[in-house]
């Protein structure tokens, strides 16, 4: 970072601190005896899946209706009813989001045609070294998951115009409560959850969550062992000061995981059609992922309407794996023609995150307005290493037909070709946002965020050092026609530094773009139903897209200039009748500028989750969770003129999950889930040239106890 850039950011940090201190001293005399008033809105638990308040889009304490962007919330109730036990299944149920599960333990998420790279925990941004999630993020420690669709640079700094996923941790309660759940399902899937919260006294409380899950799989040889521990403390240090400490430990060990997936066409160009259980994993392969996280939050009341919040997080992720990849094109008659590829891969990263901001209200021209401002810093270090076997003959073995292969292959001696990355990233930001009430029905939201991103280090022998900075504006308008109906519009720009390498092993320039959205939000039937409609338009330039002929472990990219996406989303959630509650959404997406992305991204999606409480059988509830998408494809082979010679197609399909819950007593209930009820056979994703099939019909029974 150059000296002028340091000076500019330092001035912003100093000015923000000075303003924050000024508000504290100015209000001290009048607010000395005021009790702590939290500006943040945490939302309520709605069994009927109605959209909740969320804090992922602004730090102004606004409701979803007051925010000029599309926001969806997956509640704890929905996660419990349909066993949405990881972030993959949560986002599969989210409007406008596609889950590109390319392997068993690596997943990409997309919205509005772009990768989701912005993830938050309790509103604190967790920068990702890539757009993928390794392993899985278990949801047992979260109260809800908020998804802000579209660009969200005001809250997260660098980011795509896709979506921001905010995972809200469970909080300690000041009334003792306990919950336990034990389930057993297909393929010997065993899961235990314990959740206990209790007050220490009137001003301090703690909560603990423990989850253990061991499962085999519909995929040959694949097994997982997952352990999650969570501890939370909340307490008042003074009448005006609140301290929260959260600790998370997640471990997922996977035996015989997929690295890569199945070949999708034969040498004659026809489509392969393996059994859903077919896997390319060797019997000795494994992929272990662990994550340890600490979050500390200090909230200080500055006045009756102002609060300052300081947050710090330390996060460590580790991967340890020995993996087996299969590549090539098989012969249709013999199944031969494939080659194996063994590798050891180790990875670790460390994040130190800090965010300090103040939020509150001020009076001007006879109206009360909202203001938030702050500074943040994220320091991220990661190191990765790869090893291969070029000497024993077991590193690249010829493969038998996958139709008969049982995973038995000589174990490679992975000691050759040590290579990897050692990267340090630092992001520093200063931001300010406000909501100005021009009149009773008209509100304007405006903000700006200055972000400075610095990268140092090397990746596979290539120098990665670079420095990028950007001033990101945000403006939005909300007009309230009535207390229950409003219209909105918003505009922002985007900026994403990239670590991906091009064909010449040089780092791609940052992605830049523009994003706009207009929509309508309405609360109907005495606020029991929330309806939103949004039209969006986004453009990015220089977006990294993987070259189709990249080698495993050495993916190269090109910048897709001028990619555009536009479309609309409709969502309804709430209590339709006294007995029927539902969340229904339909999304339409059009992509121009990149045929590859356009082809493998569904144009239309329909998602529905509903529960019905049977009126004549007390305690009995039925539910359905349905997800449909239209057809997608991927051109696999082209001729010299660019005409498609081989294309993989996945026809439109829908997945129906059913649920029945019966409360035996006030404290004990049982839940029976049937997933993929119609036994649909489908490919998870065409994001890569390979793919594998989703799980066939399966069952689970759980017993739940609550104090």
XYZ file of C-alpha atoms in Angstrom:
707
model
C 0.000 0.000 0.000
C 1.400 3.391 -0.959
C 1.917 6.180 1.569
C -0.940 8.373 0.212
C -3.329 5.440 0.599
C -2.265 4.867 4.183
C -2.685 8.569 4.943
C -6.146 8.671 3.364
C -7.415 5.660 5.341
C -5.817 6.941 8.544
C -7.683 10.235 8.172
C -10.965 8.402 7.737
C -10.295 6.244 10.793
C -9.340 9.266 12.899
C -12.397 11.240 11.788
C -14.728 8.356 12.581
C -13.238 7.899 16.049
C -13.473 11.639 16.710
C -17.153 11.780 15.710
C -17.950 8.722 17.820
C -16.259 10.288 20.851
C -18.061 13.581 20.237
C -21.469 11.926 20.378
C -20.521 10.147 23.584
C -19.440 13.327 25.400
C -22.265 15.467 24.023
C -24.954 13.105 25.302
C -23.335 11.989 28.545
C -24.980 14.593 30.761
C -28.485 13.838 29.494
C -28.215 10.052 29.307
C -26.211 9.096 32.369
C -29.124 7.252 33.906
C -30.553 5.819 30.669
C -30.579 2.055 30.418
C -28.921 0.306 27.476
C -31.078 0.499 24.359
C -30.011 -1.859 21.575
C -30.350 -0.442 18.079
C -29.774 -3.802 16.390
C -32.958 -5.720 15.542
C -32.499 -9.437 16.094
C -35.932 -10.543 14.866
C -38.425 -12.941 16.373
C -38.876 -16.678 16.030
C -41.845 -17.311 13.758
C -43.056 -20.886 13.535
C -45.081 -19.885 10.481
C -41.932 -18.996 8.481
C -42.918 -15.343 8.075
C -40.001 -13.176 6.986
C -38.152 -11.755 9.959
C -36.290 -8.528 10.582
C -32.655 -8.732 9.552
C -29.457 -6.725 9.996
C -27.453 -7.992 7.026
C -28.080 -5.086 4.631
C -27.469 -2.016 6.832
C -26.403 -1.121 10.377
C -29.251 1.349 10.775
C -31.672 -0.854 12.715
C -34.085 -1.050 9.763
C -36.743 -3.680 9.199
C -36.837 -5.710 5.996
C -39.706 -3.556 4.726
C -37.613 -0.412 5.274
C -34.575 -1.791 3.417
C -34.340 -1.201 -0.375
C -33.064 -4.688 -1.201
C -34.402 -8.247 -1.386
C -33.924 -10.084 1.912
C -34.962 -13.632 2.801
C -34.704 -15.321 6.178
C -34.557 -19.083 6.777
C -35.866 -19.464 10.315
C -34.916 -21.995 12.967
C -38.397 -23.493 12.591
C -37.873 -24.221 8.893
C -34.436 -25.734 9.553
C -35.876 -27.998 12.274
C -38.949 -29.120 10.339
C -37.100 -30.212 7.209
C -33.732 -31.177 8.734
C -31.805 -28.404 6.975
C -28.712 -29.393 8.913
C -26.072 -27.631 6.805
C -25.735 -24.382 4.906
C -26.054 -26.230 1.581
C -29.608 -27.375 2.336
C -30.510 -23.937 3.736
C -29.430 -22.148 0.568
C -31.142 -24.759 -1.609
C -34.376 -23.491 -0.016
C -33.522 -19.806 -0.537
C -35.140 -17.813 -3.379
C -32.854 -17.128 -6.322
C -29.869 -19.094 -4.989
C -28.288 -22.056 -6.768
C -26.098 -24.549 -4.915
C -23.319 -25.841 -7.160
C -22.281 -28.991 -5.296
C -19.392 -30.077 -7.472
C -17.947 -32.605 -4.994
C -19.038 -34.167 -1.732
C -16.968 -31.738 0.347
C -16.668 -28.624 -1.785
C -19.560 -26.405 -2.856
C -20.014 -23.107 -4.687
C -23.075 -20.906 -4.200
C -24.485 -18.521 -6.783
C -27.189 -15.854 -6.947
C -28.234 -13.644 -9.832
C -25.575 -15.276 -11.994
C -22.584 -14.558 -9.734
C -20.696 -16.458 -7.047
C -21.581 -15.739 -3.434
C -18.323 -14.802 -1.721
C -19.675 -12.680 1.153
C -20.474 -14.628 4.302
C -21.132 -13.145 7.726
C -21.556 -14.373 11.278
C -23.813 -12.076 13.326
C -23.270 -9.373 10.720
C -19.463 -9.545 10.818
C -17.976 -10.238 7.380
C -15.894 -13.426 7.049
C -13.785 -12.970 3.881
C -13.302 -16.147 1.867
C -10.070 -17.098 0.115
C -12.315 -18.462 -2.661
C -16.002 -18.672 -3.477
C -16.224 -22.276 -2.301
C -16.998 -23.795 1.081
C -14.948 -26.858 1.996
C -16.560 -29.462 4.199
C -19.973 -28.252 5.353
C -21.184 -25.571 7.754
C -23.558 -27.186 10.241
C -26.629 -25.123 11.155
C -27.286 -26.446 14.673
C -25.570 -23.386 16.220
C -27.573 -20.802 14.262
C -30.867 -19.167 15.172
C -31.555 -18.181 11.563
C -29.818 -17.458 8.264
C -30.373 -14.124 6.519
C -29.758 -13.766 2.785
C -29.475 -10.310 1.201
C -29.643 -10.691 -2.570
C -27.791 -8.284 -4.794
C -24.670 -6.235 -4.129
C -23.935 -5.460 -0.486
C -20.680 -3.513 -0.607
C -21.859 -1.097 2.069
C -21.751 -3.863 4.674
C -19.014 -6.115 3.341
C -16.570 -4.027 1.291
C -15.374 -6.088 -1.658
C -18.051 -8.364 -3.089
C -20.151 -9.607 -5.999
C -23.680 -8.451 -6.917
C -24.896 -11.910 -5.904
C -25.886 -12.181 -2.238
C -24.619 -11.907 1.326
C -25.262 -14.820 3.672
C -25.450 -13.868 7.350
C -25.524 -16.762 9.834
C -26.962 -15.544 13.141
C -25.655 -17.460 16.158
C -27.954 -18.694 18.896
C -27.944 -16.315 21.869
C -28.026 -17.098 25.593
C -31.483 -16.736 27.134
C -32.454 -15.403 30.560
C -34.955 -18.210 31.066
C -33.589 -21.751 31.398
C -34.321 -23.830 28.341
C -33.054 -27.121 26.974
C -33.533 -29.041 23.756
C -32.372 -32.489 22.674
C -32.883 -34.333 19.410
C -31.802 -37.787 18.266
C -32.355 -38.991 14.708
C -31.656 -42.049 12.610
C -31.968 -42.226 8.851
C -31.091 -44.005 5.644
C -27.517 -45.187 5.146
C -26.984 -45.443 8.901
C -27.222 -41.696 9.403
C -27.111 -40.997 13.147
C -27.334 -37.483 14.594
C -27.540 -36.130 18.146
C -28.151 -32.470 19.092
C -28.062 -30.941 22.583
C -28.851 -27.275 23.251
C -28.934 -25.816 26.776
C -29.234 -22.174 27.844
C -29.478 -20.785 31.362
C -29.045 -17.510 33.218
C -26.230 -17.178 35.728
C -28.132 -14.312 37.327
C -30.342 -11.458 36.125
C -27.530 -9.889 34.093
C -25.456 -12.837 32.813
C -26.374 -15.933 30.796
C -24.661 -18.808 28.968
C -25.582 -21.268 26.223
C -23.991 -24.491 24.981
C -24.696 -26.556 21.870
C -23.220 -29.962 21.047
C -23.860 -31.876 17.819
C -22.547 -35.257 16.723
C -23.329 -36.915 13.408
C -21.952 -40.077 11.813
C -23.240 -41.312 8.489
C -22.578 -43.619 5.605
C -23.889 -42.565 2.201
C -25.724 -43.518 -0.954
C -22.331 -42.975 -2.627
C -20.062 -46.009 -2.590
C -17.504 -45.953 0.247
C -18.275 -42.387 1.377
C -18.595 -41.880 5.155
C -18.580 -38.776 7.356
C -18.006 -38.026 11.035
C -18.995 -34.539 12.188
C -18.624 -32.890 15.612
C -19.759 -29.356 16.515
C -19.262 -27.569 19.816
C -20.562 -24.083 20.645
C -20.332 -21.953 23.789
C -21.853 -18.500 24.232
C -21.796 -15.942 27.039
C -23.684 -12.669 27.331
C -23.640 -10.275 30.250
C -23.957 -6.683 31.386
C -20.672 -5.241 32.623
C -22.533 -2.057 33.599
C -26.050 -0.757 32.963
C -24.758 0.664 29.680
C -22.252 -2.006 28.593
C -23.005 -5.453 27.179
C -20.356 -8.113 26.486
C -20.838 -11.189 24.290
C -18.329 -14.003 23.730
C -18.933 -16.886 21.312
C -16.758 -19.930 20.636
C -17.316 -22.367 17.751
C -15.480 -25.602 16.958
C -16.476 -27.659 13.913
C -14.793 -30.839 12.706
C -15.809 -32.921 9.710
C -13.839 -36.028 8.750
C -14.727 -37.608 5.407
C -13.582 -41.030 4.180
C -13.542 -41.732 0.424
C -14.818 -38.281 -0.607
C -15.193 -37.156 -4.188
C -12.376 -35.032 -5.598
C -13.774 -34.183 -8.973
C -16.699 -36.321 -10.033
C -17.982 -38.589 -12.810
C -17.238 -38.217 -16.534
C -20.448 -37.126 -18.242
C -19.967 -38.374 -21.806
C -18.415 -41.286 -23.713
C -15.924 -41.155 -26.580
C -18.801 -41.365 -29.078
C -20.349 -38.213 -27.560
C -23.316 -39.936 -25.904
C -24.150 -39.231 -22.246
C -22.954 -41.520 -19.470
C -25.607 -42.920 -17.143
C -23.984 -44.388 -14.046
C -25.789 -45.635 -10.981
C -26.493 -42.834 -8.488
C -24.128 -44.539 -6.048
C -21.108 -44.524 -8.393
C -18.053 -42.770 -6.970
C -14.534 -42.120 -8.261
C -13.049 -42.032 -4.727
C -10.353 -44.511 -3.706
C -10.932 -46.565 -0.557
C -7.852 -44.980 1.117
C -8.721 -41.341 0.360
C -9.897 -38.864 3.015
C -10.657 -35.139 3.415
C -10.726 -33.733 6.950
C -11.864 -30.148 7.626
C -11.788 -28.270 10.928
C -12.749 -24.738 11.949
C -12.231 -22.869 15.218
C -13.818 -19.447 15.754
C -13.915 -16.881 18.571
C -16.165 -13.801 18.478
C -16.090 -10.989 21.029
C -18.637 -8.144 20.929
C -18.817 -5.092 23.187
C -21.895 -2.849 22.988
C -21.750 0.540 24.699
C -24.786 2.731 25.148
C -23.953 6.324 24.248
C -27.406 7.811 24.761
C -31.054 6.866 24.590
C -30.749 6.527 20.801
C -27.054 5.881 20.152
C -24.958 2.754 20.581
C -21.318 1.952 19.745
C -20.352 -1.618 18.902
C -16.848 -3.083 18.749
C -16.353 -6.593 17.394
C -13.318 -8.846 17.118
C -13.088 -12.332 15.635
C -10.289 -14.863 15.309
C -10.894 -17.761 12.913
C -8.714 -20.719 11.956
C -9.536 -23.298 9.269
C -7.531 -26.398 8.434
C -7.751 -29.077 5.767
C -5.850 -32.349 5.674
C -6.469 -34.667 2.743
C -5.248 -37.434 0.486
C -7.461 -37.451 -2.570
C -8.002 -39.396 -5.769
C -9.224 -37.788 -8.992
C -10.351 -39.556 -12.161
C -10.137 -37.891 -15.580
C -10.502 -38.794 -19.244
C -13.303 -39.969 -21.515
C -14.463 -43.607 -21.209
C -15.342 -45.967 -24.041
C -19.069 -46.732 -24.088
C -18.637 -50.487 -24.554
C -15.732 -51.183 -22.183
C -15.792 -48.217 -19.786
C -12.013 -47.966 -20.207
C -9.986 -44.863 -21.043
C -9.886 -43.171 -17.645
C -6.795 -42.296 -15.603
C -6.453 -41.825 -11.860
C -4.621 -38.939 -10.217
C -3.565 -38.995 -6.567
C -2.590 -35.960 -4.488
C -2.042 -34.886 -0.918
C -3.403 -31.437 -0.102
C -2.962 -29.498 3.138
C -4.434 -26.084 3.829
C -4.701 -23.678 6.735
C -5.847 -20.098 7.091
C -6.135 -17.560 9.898
C -8.446 -14.547 10.044
C -8.274 -11.627 12.447
C -11.265 -9.335 12.010
C -12.145 -6.051 13.712
C -15.172 -3.797 13.273
C -16.020 -0.610 15.202
C -19.118 1.423 14.453
C -21.724 3.699 15.986
C -25.387 3.720 15.069
C -28.265 5.902 16.137
C -30.711 8.702 15.383
C -30.538 12.463 14.940
C -33.109 15.245 14.442
C -33.056 17.594 11.461
C -35.760 19.767 9.868
C -38.383 18.407 12.235
C -37.739 14.756 11.293
C -35.823 11.921 12.973
C -33.149 10.341 10.816
C -30.728 7.392 11.115
C -26.923 7.369 10.886
C -24.229 4.716 11.123
C -20.466 5.012 10.594
C -17.389 2.969 11.387
C -14.112 1.360 10.423
C -13.127 -2.266 9.912
C -10.057 -4.341 9.229
C -9.586 -7.923 8.132
C -6.235 -9.698 8.057
C -6.220 -13.092 6.364
C -3.260 -15.444 5.991
C -3.435 -18.789 4.227
C -0.966 -21.492 3.330
C -1.537 -24.529 1.099
C 0.668 -27.369 -0.095
C 0.235 -30.108 -2.694
C 2.194 -33.354 -3.094
C 2.061 -35.983 -5.852
C 3.482 -39.377 -6.789
C 5.469 -39.274 -10.018
C 7.790 -42.198 -9.279
C 6.018 -45.347 -8.038
C 3.458 -45.710 -10.839
C 0.565 -45.453 -8.371
C 0.164 -41.677 -8.760
C -1.500 -41.857 -12.203
C -2.889 -45.399 -12.607
C -5.013 -46.584 -15.517
C -8.556 -47.098 -14.312
C -10.938 -50.009 -14.767
C -14.544 -49.320 -15.717
C -16.351 -47.248 -13.072
C -19.365 -49.560 -13.486
C -17.456 -52.331 -11.700
C -14.737 -50.489 -9.752
C -14.833 -51.004 -5.979
C -12.397 -48.231 -5.032
C -9.475 -50.582 -4.457
C -6.345 -49.078 -5.983
C -2.718 -49.191 -4.781
C -2.054 -46.305 -2.401
C 0.207 -43.636 -3.834
C 3.415 -42.466 -2.141
C 2.729 -38.739 -2.056
C 6.149 -37.166 -1.586
C 6.902 -35.585 -4.986
C 6.478 -32.127 -6.514
C 5.967 -30.058 -3.372
C 4.237 -26.835 -4.349
C 1.703 -24.454 -2.904
C 0.803 -20.940 -1.768
C 1.679 -18.586 1.064
C -0.592 -15.524 0.916
C -1.392 -12.612 3.222
C -4.446 -10.438 2.508
C -5.437 -7.290 4.351
C -8.655 -5.340 3.881
C -9.185 -1.966 5.562
C -12.426 -0.035 5.263
C -14.195 3.060 6.502
C -17.905 3.494 5.909
C -20.873 5.739 6.611
C -24.582 5.318 5.862
C -27.715 7.260 6.645
C -31.454 7.209 6.195
C -32.981 10.643 5.635
C -36.733 11.065 5.989
C -37.597 13.716 3.415
C -41.268 13.399 4.312
C -43.523 10.954 6.095
C -43.757 8.542 3.118
C -40.350 9.159 1.463
C -36.992 7.925 2.778
C -33.580 8.102 1.145
C -30.736 5.781 2.120
C -27.224 6.718 1.119
C -23.785 5.534 2.030
C -20.220 5.144 0.923
C -17.461 2.706 1.831
C -13.764 3.148 1.139
C -11.970 -0.187 0.875
C -8.246 -0.800 0.547
C -7.131 -4.349 -0.272
C -3.518 -5.491 -0.138
C -2.137 -8.909 -1.102
C 1.356 -10.272 -0.483
C 2.939 -13.651 -1.181
C 3.254 -16.303 -3.866
C 0.939 -18.987 -5.259
C 2.491 -22.015 -6.942
C 5.626 -20.041 -7.752
C 3.795 -16.943 -9.032
C 4.125 -13.594 -7.264
C 0.740 -12.382 -5.944
C 1.680 -9.009 -4.437
C -0.756 -6.262 -5.396
C -2.775 -3.402 -3.939
C -6.300 -2.339 -4.923
C -8.664 0.261 -3.506
C -12.133 1.491 -4.314
C -14.767 3.951 -3.121
C -18.108 2.123 -3.185
C -21.281 4.247 -3.267
C -24.757 3.106 -2.278
C -28.079 4.913 -2.679
C -31.631 3.742 -2.109
C -35.148 5.181 -1.974
C -38.188 3.798 -0.130
C -41.677 5.254 -0.602
C -44.482 4.129 1.730
C -47.824 4.233 -0.069
C -49.492 2.982 3.118
C -48.355 1.435 6.398
C -48.384 -1.965 4.694
C -47.261 -1.195 1.115
C -43.984 0.355 -0.055
C -41.891 0.639 -3.201
C -38.109 0.927 -3.367
C -35.124 1.368 -5.649
C -31.389 1.008 -4.983
C -28.064 1.322 -6.801
C -24.516 0.385 -5.865
C -21.185 -0.472 -7.442
C -19.030 -3.524 -6.800
C -15.342 -4.328 -6.488
C -13.657 -7.716 -6.046
C -9.871 -8.273 -5.947
C -9.005 -11.605 -7.543
C -6.364 -14.188 -6.777
C -7.176 -16.386 -9.791
C -4.439 -16.863 -12.384
C -4.860 -16.566 -16.150
C -3.412 -18.887 -18.778
C -0.040 -17.110 -18.431
C -0.049 -17.604 -14.635
C -0.605 -13.888 -14.033
C -3.152 -12.622 -11.535
C -6.396 -11.303 -12.956
C -7.305 -7.642 -12.398
C -10.140 -6.838 -9.932
C -13.750 -7.401 -10.909
C -15.787 -4.189 -11.136
C -19.475 -3.737 -11.715
C -22.767 -1.955 -11.170
C -25.976 -3.254 -9.630
C -29.479 -1.802 -9.418
C -32.813 -3.056 -8.119
C -36.421 -1.891 -7.898
C -39.245 -3.583 -6.053
C -42.398 -3.596 -3.973
C -42.928 -4.933 -0.438
C -46.286 -5.504 1.236
C -47.584 -6.847 4.548
C -51.049 -8.347 4.173
C -53.769 -9.950 6.295
C -52.980 -8.036 9.492
C -49.239 -8.401 8.856
C -49.516 -12.196 8.793
C -48.181 -12.411 5.214
C -45.130 -10.673 3.729
C -44.888 -10.316 -0.064
C -41.958 -8.944 -2.066
C -41.366 -8.398 -5.767
C -37.978 -7.309 -7.108
C -36.502 -6.605 -10.536
C -32.698 -6.436 -10.707
C -29.985 -5.623 -13.212
C -26.297 -6.267 -12.614
C -23.154 -6.061 -14.704
C -19.653 -7.216 -13.920
C -16.490 -6.958 -15.945
C -13.439 -9.203 -15.763
C -15.205 -11.960 -13.804
C -12.937 -15.003 -13.329
C -14.281 -18.035 -15.215
C -12.461 -21.371 -15.157
C -10.920 -22.522 -18.421
C -12.533 -25.852 -19.360
C -9.197 -27.572 -20.088
C -7.563 -26.742 -16.737
C -5.735 -29.533 -14.950
C -6.914 -30.679 -11.500
C -5.200 -28.649 -8.801
C -4.005 -26.045 -11.331
C -7.182 -24.338 -12.526
C -6.634 -21.325 -14.781
C -9.142 -18.586 -15.535
C -10.044 -15.876 -17.991
C -11.791 -12.559 -17.399
C -15.348 -12.585 -18.753
C -15.833 -8.965 -19.780
C -19.288 -7.475 -19.792
C -21.297 -10.247 -18.128
C -24.855 -9.034 -17.450
C -27.694 -10.508 -15.446
C -31.237 -9.298 -14.999
C -34.461 -10.841 -13.837
C -37.113 -10.796 -11.161
C -37.935 -12.516 -7.881
C -41.301 -12.950 -6.143
C -41.572 -14.192 -2.569
C -44.519 -14.758 -0.216
C -44.120 -15.960 3.348
C -46.344 -16.118 6.372
C -49.496 -17.532 7.876
C -52.040 -18.063 5.119
C -54.741 -19.516 7.399
C -54.836 -20.445 11.077
C -53.526 -23.899 10.152
C -51.473 -23.300 6.981
C -48.123 -21.497 6.874
C -45.886 -21.242 3.839
C -42.887 -19.666 2.136
C -43.189 -19.545 -1.666
C -40.838 -17.987 -4.203
C -40.282 -17.834 -7.946
C -37.169 -16.374 -9.571
C -36.281 -15.643 -13.174
C -32.733 -14.949 -14.372
C -31.314 -13.929 -17.755
C -27.548 -13.915 -18.340
C -25.691 -12.351 -21.260
C -21.988 -12.110 -21.988
C -20.886 -15.617 -21.007
C -22.552 -18.608 -22.663
C -20.924 -21.093 -20.303
C -22.391 -19.434 -17.199
C -25.719 -18.891 -18.959
C -26.030 -22.563 -19.906
C -25.277 -24.155 -16.530
C -27.348 -21.627 -14.514
C -31.110 -22.325 -14.301
C -33.216 -19.544 -15.774
C -36.265 -20.251 -13.594
C -36.578 -21.594 -10.058
C -39.613 -22.339 -7.888
C -39.244 -23.019 -4.168
C -41.993 -23.805 -1.667
C -42.036 -24.798 1.990
C -45.355 -25.272 3.796
C -46.741 -26.806 6.972
C -50.338 -27.697 7.807
C -51.532 -28.258 11.366
C -54.276 -30.874 11.162
C -57.233 -29.303 13.017
C -58.965 -32.544 13.993
C -55.814 -34.295 15.322
C -54.199 -32.237 18.047
C -50.407 -32.081 17.780
C -50.176 -33.435 14.196
C -48.478 -31.354 11.493
C -47.680 -32.215 7.888
C -45.170 -30.355 5.740
C -43.715 -30.217 2.230
C -40.520 -28.642 0.891
C -40.355 -28.473 -2.918
C -37.561 -27.152 -5.139
C -37.836 -26.977 -8.935
C -35.490 -25.643 -11.603
C -35.635 -25.683 -15.372
C -33.119 -27.382 -17.636
C -29.391 -26.586 -17.724
C -26.575 -27.698 -20.008
C -22.846 -27.518 -20.620
C -20.972 -27.641 -23.909
C -18.204 -30.196 -23.434
C -16.546 -30.337 -26.871
C -16.499 -27.741 -29.666
C -15.174 -27.827 -33.211
C -12.717 -25.278 -34.598
C -15.536 -22.838 -35.390
C -16.926 -23.013 -31.859
C -19.951 -25.169 -32.723
C -20.956 -27.638 -30.015
C -20.050 -31.268 -30.722
C -20.827 -32.721 -27.295
C -23.273 -31.166 -24.815
C -24.308 -32.447 -21.403
C -27.926 -31.691 -20.513
C -29.829 -31.873 -17.269
C -33.567 -31.690 -17.864
C -35.849 -29.661 -15.611
C -36.559 -31.442 -12.335
C -38.184 -30.977 -8.957
C -37.267 -32.384 -5.541
C -40.078 -32.987 -3.040
C -39.352 -33.509 0.653
C -42.193 -34.433 3.019
C -42.447 -34.136 6.793
C -44.826 -35.292 9.521
C -44.506 -34.129 13.120
C -46.509 -35.343 16.096
C -46.312 -33.927 19.612
C -46.698 -36.875 21.976
C -46.660 -34.612 25.015
C -46.070 -30.929 25.614
C -42.326 -31.642 25.756
C -41.799 -34.668 23.498
C -42.399 -35.013 19.763
C -41.412 -37.172 16.830
C -40.642 -36.086 13.266
C -40.567 -38.277 10.171
C -38.894 -36.946 7.016
C -38.947 -38.354 3.491
C -36.456 -36.668 1.166
C -36.630 -36.809 -2.643
C -39.987 -38.506 -2.309
C -40.352 -39.152 -6.046
C -36.851 -40.668 -6.263
C -35.698 -38.167 -8.898
C -32.340 -38.892 -10.534
C -30.482 -35.681 -11.303
C -26.991 -34.205 -11.556
C -26.057 -31.887 -8.688
C -24.351 -29.338 -10.929
C -22.834 -28.619 -14.344
C -20.579 -25.904 -12.901
C -17.681 -28.198 -13.797
C -17.257 -30.521 -16.783
C -17.794 -33.441 -14.395
C -20.716 -34.076 -12.061
C -22.410 -36.585 -9.789
C -25.951 -37.533 -8.851
C -28.060 -36.323 -5.962
C -29.294 -38.616 -3.221
C -32.170 -40.966 -4.104
C -35.246 -41.316 -1.880
C -34.266 -41.504 1.789
C -35.848 -41.390 5.236
C -35.148 -40.103 8.738
C -36.931 -40.383 12.087
C -36.123 -38.066 14.977
C -37.264 -37.807 18.570
C -37.262 -34.313 20.043
C -37.436 -33.190 23.654
C -37.751 -29.624 24.873
C -37.878 -28.233 28.397
